[in-house]
CSV table of C-alpha atoms and ligand atoms in Angstrom, one decimal:
chain,number,residue,atom,x,y,z
A,285,MET,CA,0.0,0.0,0.0
A,286,GLU,CA,1.3,3.5,-0.8
A,287,SER,CA,1.7,6.3,1.8
A,288,LYS,CA,-1.4,8.5,2.1
A,289,LYS,CA,-1.7,12.3,2.3
A,290,MET,CA,-3.9,13.6,5.2
A,291,THR,CA,-7.0,15.4,4.1
A,292,GLY,CA,-9.3,15.8,7.2
A,293,PRO,CA,-9.7,13.0,9.7
A,294,PRO,CA,-9.2,9.4,8.4
A,295,LYS,CA,-12.4,7.5,7.8
A,296,ALA,CA,-13.4,4.0,8.8
A,297,VAL,CA,-16.4,2.0,7.6
A,298,VAL,CA,-17.3,-0.7,10.2
A,299,VAL,CA,-19.6,-3.5,9.1
A,300,GLY,CA,-21.6,-4.9,12.0
A,301,GLY,CA,-23.0,-3.0,14.9
A,302,SER,CA,-22.8,-5.7,17.6
A,303,ILE,CA,-20.2,-5.7,20.4
A,304,ALA,CA,-17.2,-5.8,18.1
A,305,GLY,CA,-18.5,-3.1,15.8
A,306,LEU,CA,-19.5,-0.7,18.6
A,307,SER,CA,-16.1,-1.4,20.3
A,308,CYS,CA,-14.3,-0.4,17.1
A,309,ALA,CA,-16.4,2.7,16.8
A,310,HIS,CA,-15.4,3.8,20.3
A,311,ALA,CA,-11.7,2.8,19.9
A,312,LEU,CA,-11.3,4.5,16.5
A,313,ILE,CA,-13.1,7.6,17.5
A,314,ALA,CA,-10.7,7.8,20.5
A,315,ALA,CA,-7.9,7.5,17.9
A,316,GLY,CA,-9.1,10.5,16.0
A,317,TRP,CA,-10.9,8.6,13.2
A,318,GLN,CA,-14.3,9.4,11.7
A,319,VAL,CA,-16.4,6.2,11.9
A,320,THR,CA,-19.6,4.9,10.2
A,321,VAL,CA,-21.0,1.6,11.4
A,322,ILE,CA,-23.3,-0.3,9.0
A,323,GLU,CA,-25.7,-2.6,10.8
A,324,LYS,CA,-28.4,-4.6,8.9
A,325,SER,CA,-30.8,-5.0,11.8
A,326,GLY,CA,-33.2,-2.1,12.0
A,327,THR,CA,-33.9,-1.9,15.7
A,328,ALA,CA,-32.0,-1.8,19.0
A,329,PRO,CA,-31.5,-5.4,20.0
A,330,SER,CA,-32.3,-4.7,23.7
A,331,GLY,CA,-35.4,-6.8,23.7
A,332,SER,CA,-33.9,-9.6,21.6
A,333,PRO,CA,-34.8,-13.0,22.8
A,334,THR,CA,-31.4,-14.2,21.6
A,335,GLY,CA,-29.5,-12.1,24.1
A,336,ALA,CA,-28.3,-13.8,27.2
A,337,GLY,CA,-25.5,-13.6,29.8
A,338,LEU,CA,-21.8,-13.1,29.2
A,339,ALA,CA,-18.8,-12.7,31.4
A,340,LEU,CA,-16.5,-9.7,31.2
A,341,ASP,CA,-12.9,-9.9,32.3
A,342,PRO,CA,-11.1,-7.1,34.2
A,343,GLN,CA,-9.3,-5.9,31.1
A,344,SER,CA,-12.5,-5.6,29.1
A,345,MET,CA,-14.2,-3.8,32.0
A,346,LYS,CA,-11.5,-1.2,32.2
A,347,ILE,CA,-11.5,-0.7,28.4
A,348,VAL,CA,-15.3,-0.3,28.2
A,349,ASP,CA,-15.3,2.0,31.3
A,350,ARG,CA,-12.9,4.3,29.5
A,351,TRP,CA,-15.1,4.3,26.3
A,352,ILE,CA,-18.3,5.1,28.1
A,353,SER,CA,-16.6,7.5,30.6
A,354,ASN,CA,-19.0,6.6,33.4
A,355,PRO,CA,-17.8,3.7,35.5
A,356,ASP,CA,-21.1,3.5,37.4
A,357,LEU,CA,-22.9,2.5,34.3
A,358,LEU,CA,-20.9,-0.7,33.8
A,359,ARG,CA,-21.0,-1.6,37.5
A,360,ASP,CA,-24.8,-1.1,37.5
A,361,ILE,CA,-25.3,-3.6,34.6
A,362,THR,CA,-22.9,-6.3,36.0
A,363,LEU,CA,-22.6,-8.6,39.0
A,364,PRO,CA,-19.4,-10.1,40.3
A,365,LEU,CA,-18.4,-13.7,39.3
A,366,SER,CA,-15.6,-14.0,41.8
A,367,ILE,CA,-15.9,-17.7,42.3
A,368,ASP,CA,-15.4,-20.2,39.5
A,369,LEU,CA,-16.9,-23.5,40.7
A,370,ASN,CA,-17.0,-26.7,38.8
A,371,GLN,CA,-19.1,-29.5,40.2
A,372,ALA,CA,-20.0,-33.0,39.1
A,373,THR,CA,-23.7,-34.1,39.0
A,374,ASP,CA,-24.8,-37.6,39.5
A,375,SER,CA,-28.0,-37.6,37.4
A,376,ALA,CA,-29.4,-40.8,38.9
A,377,LYS,CA,-28.8,-39.9,42.5
A,378,LYS,CA,-29.5,-36.1,41.9
A,379,ILE,CA,-26.4,-35.1,44.0
A,380,SER,CA,-23.5,-32.8,43.1
A,381,TRP,CA,-20.0,-32.6,44.5
A,382,ARG,CA,-17.1,-30.2,44.0
A,383,LEU,CA,-14.5,-30.8,41.4
A,384,ALA,CA,-12.5,-27.5,41.4
A,385,ARG,CA,-13.0,-24.1,43.0
A,386,ASP,CA,-11.2,-20.9,42.4
A,387,GLU,CA,-12.0,-17.9,44.5
A,388,SER,CA,-10.0,-15.4,42.5
A,389,CYS,CA,-12.0,-15.5,39.3
A,390,ASN,CA,-12.6,-11.7,38.9
A,391,LEU,CA,-15.1,-11.8,36.0
A,392,ARG,CA,-18.4,-9.8,36.0
A,393,ALA,CA,-21.7,-11.0,34.5
A,394,ALA,CA,-23.7,-8.9,32.1
A,395,HIS,CA,-26.7,-9.3,29.9
A,396,TRP,CA,-25.6,-9.0,26.3
A,397,ALA,CA,-28.4,-6.4,25.6
A,398,ASP,CA,-27.4,-4.2,28.6
A,399,LEU,CA,-23.8,-4.1,27.5
A,400,HIS,CA,-24.8,-3.4,23.9
A,401,SER,CA,-27.1,-0.7,25.0
A,402,ILE,CA,-24.7,1.3,27.2
A,403,MET,CA,-22.0,1.1,24.5
A,404,TYR,CA,-24.4,2.3,21.8
A,405,LYS,CA,-25.7,5.2,23.9
A,406,ALA,CA,-22.2,6.4,24.7
A,407,LEU,CA,-21.5,6.9,20.9
A,408,PRO,CA,-22.1,10.3,19.3
A,409,PRO,CA,-25.4,10.3,17.4
A,410,GLY,CA,-25.4,9.3,13.7
A,411,ILE,CA,-22.5,6.9,13.9
A,412,VAL,CA,-24.5,3.7,13.5
A,413,LEU,CA,-26.6,3.3,10.3
A,414,ARG,CA,-29.2,0.7,11.3
A,415,GLY,CA,-31.2,-1.1,8.7
A,416,HIS,CA,-28.3,-1.0,6.3
A,417,GLN,CA,-27.3,-4.3,4.8
A,418,PHE,CA,-23.7,-4.4,3.6
A,419,LEU,CA,-23.5,-6.0,0.1
A,420,SER,CA,-20.0,-5.6,-1.3
A,421,PHE,CA,-16.8,-3.6,-1.3
A,422,HIS,CA,-14.0,-2.8,-3.7
A,423,ILE,CA,-10.6,-1.1,-3.3
A,424,SER,CA,-10.4,2.2,-5.3
A,425,ASN,CA,-8.0,2.2,-8.3
A,426,ASP,CA,-5.3,4.1,-6.4
A,427,ASP,CA,-5.5,1.5,-3.6
A,428,ASN,CA,-6.2,4.3,-1.1
A,429,SER,CA,-9.8,3.8,-0.2
A,430,VAL,CA,-12.5,1.2,0.2
A,431,VAL,CA,-15.8,1.7,-1.5
A,432,THR,CA,-18.7,-0.1,0.2
A,433,LYS,CA,-22.1,-0.8,-1.1
A,434,SER,CA,-25.1,-1.3,1.2
A,435,ARG,CA,-28.8,-1.7,0.8
A,436,ILE,CA,-31.2,0.3,2.9
A,437,VAL,CA,-33.5,-2.5,4.1
A,438,GLN,CA,-36.7,-0.4,4.2
A,439,THR,CA,-36.4,1.2,0.8
A,440,ASN,CA,-34.1,-1.1,-1.1
A,441,GLU,CA,-32.0,2.0,-2.0
A,442,ILE,CA,-28.3,1.2,-2.6
A,443,VAL,CA,-25.8,3.6,-0.9
A,444,GLU,CA,-22.0,3.8,-1.3
A,445,ILE,CA,-19.9,4.7,1.7
A,446,VAL,CA,-16.2,5.3,1.2
A,447,GLY,CA,-13.5,5.0,3.8
A,448,ASP,CA,-9.8,4.7,4.2
A,449,LEU,CA,-10.3,1.5,6.2
A,450,LEU,CA,-12.9,-1.2,6.2
A,451,VAL,CA,-13.4,-3.0,9.5
A,452,ALA,CA,-15.2,-6.3,9.2
A,453,ALA,CA,-17.1,-6.8,12.5
A,454,ASP,CA,-19.8,-8.9,10.7
A,455,GLY,CA,-19.7,-11.9,13.0
A,456,CYS,CA,-18.9,-15.5,12.9
A,457,LEU,CA,-20.5,-15.9,9.4
A,458,SER,CA,-18.6,-12.9,8.0
A,459,THR,CA,-19.0,-12.4,4.2
A,460,ILE,CA,-15.9,-10.1,4.2
A,461,ARG,CA,-13.8,-12.9,5.7
A,462,GLN,CA,-15.3,-15.3,3.1
A,463,HIS,CA,-14.1,-12.9,0.3
A,464,PHE,CA,-10.5,-13.3,1.5
A,465,LEU,CA,-10.6,-16.9,2.8
A,466,PRO,CA,-13.2,-18.7,0.7
A,467,ASP,CA,-11.9,-22.1,1.8
A,468,LEU,CA,-12.1,-21.4,5.5
A,469,LYS,CA,-14.8,-23.7,6.9
A,470,LEU,CA,-16.4,-23.3,10.3
A,471,ARG,CA,-15.9,-26.4,12.4
A,472,TYR,CA,-18.9,-27.9,14.3
A,473,SER,CA,-18.0,-28.4,17.9
A,474,GLY,CA,-20.0,-31.6,18.4
A,475,HIS,CA,-22.4,-29.8,20.8
A,476,ILE,CA,-25.3,-27.4,20.8
A,477,ALA,CA,-26.5,-25.3,23.7
A,478,TRP,CA,-29.9,-24.9,25.1
A,479,ARG,CA,-30.0,-21.5,26.9
A,480,GLY,CA,-32.2,-19.0,28.5
A,481,VAL,CA,-32.6,-16.3,31.0
A,482,LEU,CA,-35.2,-16.7,33.8
A,483,ASP,CA,-36.6,-13.3,34.8
A,484,PHE,CA,-37.6,-13.7,38.5
A,485,SER,CA,-38.8,-10.1,39.1
A,486,GLY,CA,-41.6,-10.2,41.7
A,487,GLU,CA,-40.9,-13.9,42.2
A,488,GLU,CA,-37.9,-13.7,44.6
A,489,ASN,CA,-39.7,-15.8,47.2
A,490,SER,CA,-41.2,-18.4,44.8
A,491,ASP,CA,-40.5,-22.1,45.4
A,492,THR,CA,-38.2,-22.0,42.3
A,493,MET,CA,-36.1,-19.2,43.6
A,494,VAL,CA,-35.9,-20.4,47.2
A,495,GLY,CA,-35.0,-23.8,45.9
A,496,ILE,CA,-32.3,-22.7,43.4
A,497,ARG,CA,-30.7,-20.4,46.0
A,498,ARG,CA,-30.6,-23.3,48.5
A,499,ALA,CA,-29.0,-25.6,45.9
A,500,TYR,CA,-26.6,-22.9,44.6
A,501,PRO,CA,-26.1,-20.7,47.6
A,502,GLU,CA,-23.4,-18.5,46.0
A,503,LEU,CA,-25.5,-17.3,43.1
A,504,GLY,CA,-24.8,-13.6,42.7
A,505,HIS,CA,-21.1,-14.0,42.8
A,506,CYS,CA,-20.3,-17.5,41.5
A,507,LEU,CA,-20.0,-18.9,38.0
A,508,TYR,CA,-21.3,-22.5,38.4
A,509,PHE,CA,-20.4,-25.3,36.0
A,510,ASP,CA,-22.3,-28.5,36.6
A,511,LEU,CA,-20.8,-31.5,34.8
A,512,ALA,CA,-23.0,-34.5,34.1
A,513,ASP,CA,-22.3,-37.5,31.8
A,514,ARG,CA,-21.2,-35.8,28.5
A,515,ALA,CA,-23.1,-32.6,29.2
A,516,HIS,CA,-22.6,-29.6,31.3
A,517,CYS,CA,-24.6,-26.6,32.4
A,518,VAL,CA,-23.4,-23.0,33.2
A,519,LEU,CA,-25.5,-21.1,35.8
A,520,PHE,CA,-25.0,-17.5,37.0
A,521,GLU,CA,-27.0,-14.6,38.2
A,522,LEU,CA,-27.5,-11.3,36.2
A,523,PRO,CA,-28.4,-7.9,37.5
A,524,ASN,CA,-32.1,-7.0,37.7
A,525,ARG,CA,-33.3,-10.4,39.0
A,526,ARG,CA,-32.4,-12.7,36.2
A,527,LEU,CA,-30.7,-16.1,36.1
A,528,ASN,CA,-28.7,-17.2,33.1
A,529,TRP,CA,-28.3,-20.9,32.2
A,530,VAL,CA,-26.7,-22.6,29.3
A,531,TRP,CA,-26.9,-26.4,28.9
A,532,PHE,CA,-24.4,-27.9,26.4
A,533,HIS,CA,-25.6,-31.2,24.7
A,534,ASN,CA,-23.5,-33.4,22.5
A,535,TRP,CA,-25.5,-33.6,19.3
A,536,PRO,CA,-25.1,-34.4,15.6
A,537,GLU,CA,-24.6,-31.3,13.5
A,538,PRO,CA,-28.1,-29.8,12.8
A,539,GLU,CA,-29.4,-29.6,9.2
A,540,ASN,CA,-29.1,-25.9,8.6
A,541,LYS,CA,-25.3,-26.3,8.5
A,542,ARG,CA,-23.3,-23.1,9.1
A,543,LYS,CA,-26.2,-20.8,8.1
A,544,SER,CA,-27.3,-19.6,11.5
A,545,MET,CA,-25.9,-19.9,15.0
A,546,THR,CA,-29.2,-19.6,16.7
A,547,LEU,CA,-32.3,-21.9,16.3
A,548,LYS,CA,-35.8,-21.2,17.5
A,549,PRO,CA,-37.0,-24.5,18.9
A,550,SER,CA,-40.6,-25.8,18.3
A,551,ASN,CA,-42.9,-26.2,21.4
A,552,ASP,CA,-42.4,-29.9,21.1
A,553,MET,CA,-38.6,-29.6,21.2
A,554,THR,CA,-38.8,-27.3,24.2
A,555,GLN,CA,-41.1,-29.8,26.0
A,556,LYS,CA,-38.7,-32.6,25.3
A,557,MET,CA,-35.8,-30.5,26.6
A,558,PHE,CA,-37.7,-29.9,29.9
A,559,GLU,CA,-38.4,-33.7,30.3
A,560,GLU,CA,-34.7,-34.4,29.6
A,561,ALA,CA,-33.6,-31.7,32.1
A,562,GLU,CA,-35.5,-33.5,34.9
A,563,LYS,CA,-33.5,-36.6,34.1
A,564,VAL,CA,-30.1,-35.0,33.9
A,565,TRP,CA,-30.0,-32.1,36.4
A,566,VAL,CA,-30.8,-31.6,40.1
A,567,PRO,CA,-34.6,-30.8,40.4
A,568,GLU,CA,-33.9,-27.1,41.4
A,569,LEU,CA,-32.0,-26.4,38.2
A,570,ALA,CA,-34.5,-28.4,36.0
A,571,LYS,CA,-37.2,-26.2,37.5
A,572,VAL,CA,-35.4,-23.0,36.5
A,573,MET,CA,-35.1,-24.3,33.0
A,574,LYS,CA,-38.8,-25.2,32.9
A,575,GLU,CA,-39.9,-21.7,34.0
A,576,THR,CA,-37.8,-19.8,31.5
A,577,GLN,CA,-39.7,-18.1,28.8
A,578,GLN,CA,-38.5,-18.7,25.2
A,579,PRO,CA,-35.4,-20.9,25.8
A,580,PHE,CA,-33.4,-21.1,22.5
A,581,ILE,CA,-30.7,-23.1,20.9
A,582,ASN,CA,-27.2,-22.0,19.9
A,583,VAL,CA,-25.4,-24.3,17.5
A,584,ILE,CA,-21.7,-24.2,18.5
A,585,TYR,CA,-19.0,-23.6,15.9
A,586,ASP,CA,-15.5,-22.3,15.8
A,587,ALA,CA,-12.8,-22.2,13.2
A,588,ASP,CA,-9.1,-22.9,13.2
A,589,PRO,CA,-7.2,-19.7,13.8
A,590,LEU,CA,-7.0,-17.6,10.6
A,591,PRO,CA,-3.6,-17.2,8.9
A,592,LYS,CA,-3.9,-13.4,9.0
A,593,LEU,CA,-6.2,-10.6,10.1
A,594,PHE,CA,-5.9,-7.9,7.4
A,595,TRP,CA,-5.6,-7.5,3.6
A,596,ASP,CA,-4.6,-4.1,2.2
A,597,ASN,CA,-7.0,-1.7,4.0
A,598,VAL,CA,-9.5,-4.3,5.2
A,599,VAL,CA,-9.2,-5.7,8.7
A,600,LEU,CA,-11.2,-8.4,10.6
A,601,VAL,CA,-12.2,-8.1,14.3
A,602,GLY,CA,-14.5,-9.9,16.7
A,603,ASP,CA,-16.1,-13.2,15.7
A,604,ALA,CA,-15.3,-12.5,12.0
A,605,ALA,CA,-11.6,-12.7,13.0
A,606,HIS,CA,-12.0,-15.6,15.4
A,607,PRO,CA,-15.1,-17.8,15.5
A,608,VAL,CA,-14.7,-19.4,18.9
A,609,VAL,CA,-16.8,-21.7,21.1
A,610,PRO,CA,-18.3,-20.0,24.1
A,611,ASN,CA,-16.8,-22.5,26.6
A,612,GLY,CA,-13.9,-20.1,27.5
A,613,ALA,CA,-16.0,-17.0,28.0
A,614,ARG,CA,-13.7,-15.2,25.5
A,615,SER,CA,-15.8,-14.1,22.4
A,616,THR,CA,-17.0,-10.7,23.8
A,617,ASN,CA,-13.8,-10.1,25.7
A,618,MET,CA,-11.7,-10.8,22.6
A,619,SER,CA,-13.9,-8.4,20.5
A,620,ILE,CA,-13.4,-5.6,23.0
A,621,GLN,CA,-9.6,-6.2,23.1
A,622,ASP,CA,-9.3,-6.4,19.3
A,623,ALA,CA,-10.9,-3.0,19.1
A,624,GLU,CA,-8.7,-1.5,21.8
A,625,THR,CA,-5.6,-2.7,20.1
A,626,LEU,CA,-6.7,-1.6,16.7
A,627,GLY,CA,-7.4,1.9,18.0
A,628,LEU,CA,-4.0,2.1,19.7
A,629,CYS,CA,-2.2,1.0,16.6
A,630,LEU,CA,-4.0,3.4,14.3
A,631,LYS,CA,-3.4,6.2,16.7
A,632,LYS,CA,0.3,5.4,17.0
A,633,TRP,CA,1.0,5.1,13.2
A,634,GLY,CA,-1.7,7.4,11.6
A,635,LEU,CA,-3.3,6.9,8.3
A,636,GLU,CA,0.0,7.6,6.5
A,637,ASN,CA,1.3,4.4,7.9
A,638,LEU,CA,-1.8,2.3,7.7
A,639,ALA,CA,-0.1,-0.9,6.6
A,640,THR,CA,2.3,-0.7,9.5
A,641,ALA,CA,-0.6,-0.1,11.9
A,642,LEU,CA,-2.5,-3.1,10.7
A,643,GLN,CA,0.6,-5.2,10.7
A,644,GLU,CA,1.2,-4.2,14.4
A,645,PHE,CA,-2.4,-5.0,15.2
A,646,GLN,CA,-2.0,-8.4,13.8
A,647,THR,CA,1.3,-9.0,15.5
A,648,ILE,CA,-0.2,-8.2,18.9
A,649,ARG,CA,-3.6,-9.9,18.5
A,650,HIS,CA,-2.8,-13.0,16.4
A,651,PRO,CA,-1.0,-15.0,19.1
A,652,VAL,CA,-3.6,-14.1,21.7
A,653,ILE,CA,-6.5,-15.1,19.5
A,654,THR,CA,-4.9,-18.3,18.4
A,655,LYS,CA,-4.3,-19.5,22.0
A,656,GLN,CA,-7.6,-18.4,23.3
A,657,VAL,CA,-9.6,-20.0,20.4
A,658,LEU,CA,-7.8,-23.3,20.8
A,659,HIS,CA,-8.0,-23.3,24.6
A,660,SER,CA,-11.7,-22.6,24.5
A,661,ARG,CA,-12.1,-25.6,22.2
A,662,LEU,CA,-10.3,-27.7,24.7
A,663,MET,CA,-12.5,-26.5,27.5
A,664,GLY,CA,-15.6,-27.4,25.6
A,665,ARG,CA,-14.3,-30.9,24.8
A,666,LEU,CA,-13.2,-31.5,28.4
A,667,ARG,CA,-16.5,-30.5,29.9
A,668,GLN,CA,-18.5,-32.4,27.3
A,669,GLY,CA,-16.5,-35.6,27.7
A,670,LEU,CA,-15.6,-35.5,24.0
A,671,PRO,CA,-12.4,-37.3,22.8
A,672,LEU,CA,-9.3,-35.2,23.3
A,673,GLU,CA,-6.1,-35.2,21.2
A,674,ASP,CA,-4.7,-38.3,23.0
A,675,ASN,CA,-8.1,-40.1,22.5
A,676,THR,CA,-8.9,-40.0,26.2
A,677,ALA,CA,-12.0,-38.1,27.5
A,678,PHE,CA,-12.5,-36.2,30.8
A,679,ASP,CA,-14.8,-38.1,33.1
A,680,PRO,CA,-16.0,-36.0,36.1
A,681,LYS,CA,-16.7,-39.1,38.2
A,682,ALA,CA,-13.2,-40.5,37.8
A,683,ALA,CA,-11.0,-37.4,37.4
A,684,SER,CA,-8.2,-36.8,39.9
A,685,ALA,CA,-8.0,-33.4,41.8
A,686,ASP,CA,-5.1,-32.4,39.5
A,687,GLU,CA,-7.1,-33.2,36.3
A,688,CYS,CA,-10.1,-31.2,37.7
A,689,LYS,CA,-7.9,-28.1,37.8
A,690,TRP,CA,-7.8,-28.1,34.0
A,691,LEU,CA,-11.4,-27.0,34.2
A,692,GLN,CA,-10.6,-23.7,35.8
A,693,TYR,CA,-11.0,-20.4,33.9
A,694,ARG,CA,-7.7,-19.1,35.3
A,695,ASN,CA,-5.8,-21.5,32.9
A,696,MET,CA,-7.0,-19.6,29.8
A,697,PRO,CA,-3.9,-18.1,28.2
A,698,TYR,CA,-3.5,-14.3,28.7
A,699,VAL,CA,-6.2,-13.8,31.2
A,700,GLU,CA,-4.2,-13.7,34.4
A,701,HIS,CA,-2.2,-10.6,33.5
A,702,GLY,CA,-4.4,-9.4,30.6
A,703,ALA,CA,-3.5,-9.5,26.9
A,704,PRO,CA,-1.0,-7.0,25.5
A,705,THR,CA,-2.6,-4.1,23.7
A,706,SER,CA,0.5,-2.5,22.4
A,707,ILE,CA,4.2,-3.4,21.5
B,1016,FAD,C1,-28.5,-10.3,19.1
B,1016,FAD,C2,-27.3,-11.0,19.7
B,1016,FAD,C3,-27.3,-11.5,21.0
B,1016,FAD,C4,-26.1,-12.1,21.5
B,1016,FAD,N1,-26.2,-12.6,22.8
B,1016,FAD,C5,-25.1,-13.1,23.3
B,1016,FAD,C6,-25.0,-13.5,24.7
B,1016,FAD,O1,-26.0,-13.5,25.3
B,1016,FAD,N2,-23.9,-14.0,25.2
B,1016,FAD,C7,-22.7,-14.1,24.5
B,1016,FAD,O2,-21.7,-14.5,25.0
B,1016,FAD,N3,-22.7,-13.7,23.2
B,1016,FAD,C8,-23.8,-13.2,22.6
B,1016,FAD,N4,-23.8,-12.8,21.4
B,1016,FAD,C9,-22.6,-12.9,20.6
B,1016,FAD,C10,-21.6,-12.0,21.0
B,1016,FAD,O3,-22.0,-10.7,21.0
B,1016,FAD,C11,-20.5,-12.1,20.0
B,1016,FAD,O4,-20.1,-13.5,19.9
B,1016,FAD,C12,-19.2,-11.4,20.4
B,1016,FAD,O5,-19.4,-10.3,21.2
B,1016,FAD,C13,-18.5,-11.0,19.1
B,1016,FAD,O6,-19.3,-10.1,18.6
B,1016,FAD,P1,-19.2,-9.7,17.1
B,1016,FAD,O7,-19.7,-8.2,17.1
B,1016,FAD,O8,-17.9,-10.0,16.5
B,1016,FAD,O9,-20.3,-10.6,16.3
B,1016,FAD,P2,-21.9,-10.6,16.4
B,1016,FAD,O10,-22.4,-10.3,17.7
B,1016,FAD,O11,-22.3,-11.9,15.7
B,1016,FAD,O12,-22.3,-9.4,15.5
B,1016,FAD,C14,-22.2,-9.3,14.1
B,1016,FAD,C15,-23.0,-8.2,13.6
B,1016,FAD,O13,-22.8,-7.9,12.3
B,1016,FAD,C16,-24.1,-7.7,11.7
B,1016,FAD,N5,-24.0,-8.1,10.3
B,1016,FAD,C17,-23.7,-9.3,9.7
B,1016,FAD,N6,-23.7,-9.2,8.4
B,1016,FAD,C18,-24.0,-8.0,8.0
B,1016,FAD,C19,-24.2,-7.3,6.8
B,1016,FAD,N7,-24.1,-7.9,5.6
B,1016,FAD,N8,-24.6,-6.0,6.8
B,1016,FAD,C20,-24.7,-5.3,8.0
B,1016,FAD,N9,-24.6,-5.9,9.2
B,1016,FAD,C21,-24.2,-7.2,9.2
B,1016,FAD,C22,-25.1,-8.6,12.5
B,1016,FAD,O14,-26.4,-8.1,12.3
B,1016,FAD,C23,-24.5,-8.4,13.9
B,1016,FAD,O15,-25.1,-7.3,14.5
B,1016,FAD,C24,-24.9,-12.2,20.8
B,1016,FAD,C25,-24.9,-11.7,19.5
B,1016,FAD,C26,-26.1,-11.1,18.9
B,1016,FAD,C27,-26.0,-10.5,17.5
């Protein structure tokens, strides 16, 4: 790429207005860039039934705090997850016992929609173009700018937006990534997840809530993992009287291969899931699942780490750059940290050295992403009792105390001291 002359602030077009896209908007604005975010969905996703709980690490908390410049906001929408507790469940006897406990976990729980909402509201108006479906891009003849084409969903009008940089934050199924890496295939994890959020407002003293708090007394500050036979369930509390649960099932790859990550189950499927929950989980947890409105299914994919993260003036971030299974609680954290690093590199090198900035971004992020994607995959396979590289499988009923320590979140590469954001 050639050196560029500065004429006004540099411009970035970000495709995707979810966590990675909004993070990039914050980080690039902080770096002095002018940003336009193109998002195909027309409405704020705050009421989206697909939203659920996620865990933020201290590094992401600090970064988001800085972007939204009001630390109270992020505190208000999160609860501590200071204990990481893995337990085994005996489905026949309906008893659980401790496998591994770490009291220095330092994560915080948020609802996806709450995090999205505070990040969106903290942006200057007019940055995010909702209801705009990105269609294609080309690099201008002088190689200096990217011309994007989008369709306004409501009117079908086609609009061109030109930038110095195109940031692909268009998620796990990224069409921009596909353009550069057409042979990259998503890899089915071998499991799906049933998940949901129980809203217990006004029901704090119900049998269900009294029961679940008795069975899981550290809800409100603990990340529970219950491991049964080739299945596990994550349970934690969210602010505003909500409980988040995710039940991972080993399952053949569903029919709609790699087209959507979320499935809306039929009533019949949901009913069968409730019946199965009563067989597998302790009754208090099965009851929470049964009382959850609109549980849904996530089909779990990841991809082997990408060979690179940028091509000329196009860069990938978030799930577009690293489809990852959710078993390591990294996806959202990686997206926030990608954006922070990208912003710092662009600020350091300026538009006139864009290629150097993107190279530095890749040098910093690629090793982190690679290790976290692969470790997340390992965590999923361990907890699901799926065959590991040496053809053994983790069995919670037979594992030694040392083997159980593998389950702990603290072993995730780069989380103990935070990932580097600059060289
Ligand atoms: C509605 C929703 C709810 C979620 N809930 C949770 C949750 O509860 N817990 C959790 O851990 N993770 C959740 N996630 C996923 C999580 O946000 C991401 O995995 C992670 O934060 C990485 O985000 P991302 O921005 O890279 O990708 P995504 O969140 O997948 O976002 C990609 C964005 O790109 C947009 N997009 C894609 N193609 C185009 C196009 N052609 N034109 C314009 N826009 C396009 C999509 O509409 C989407 O907003 C959710 C994602 C979504 C979209």
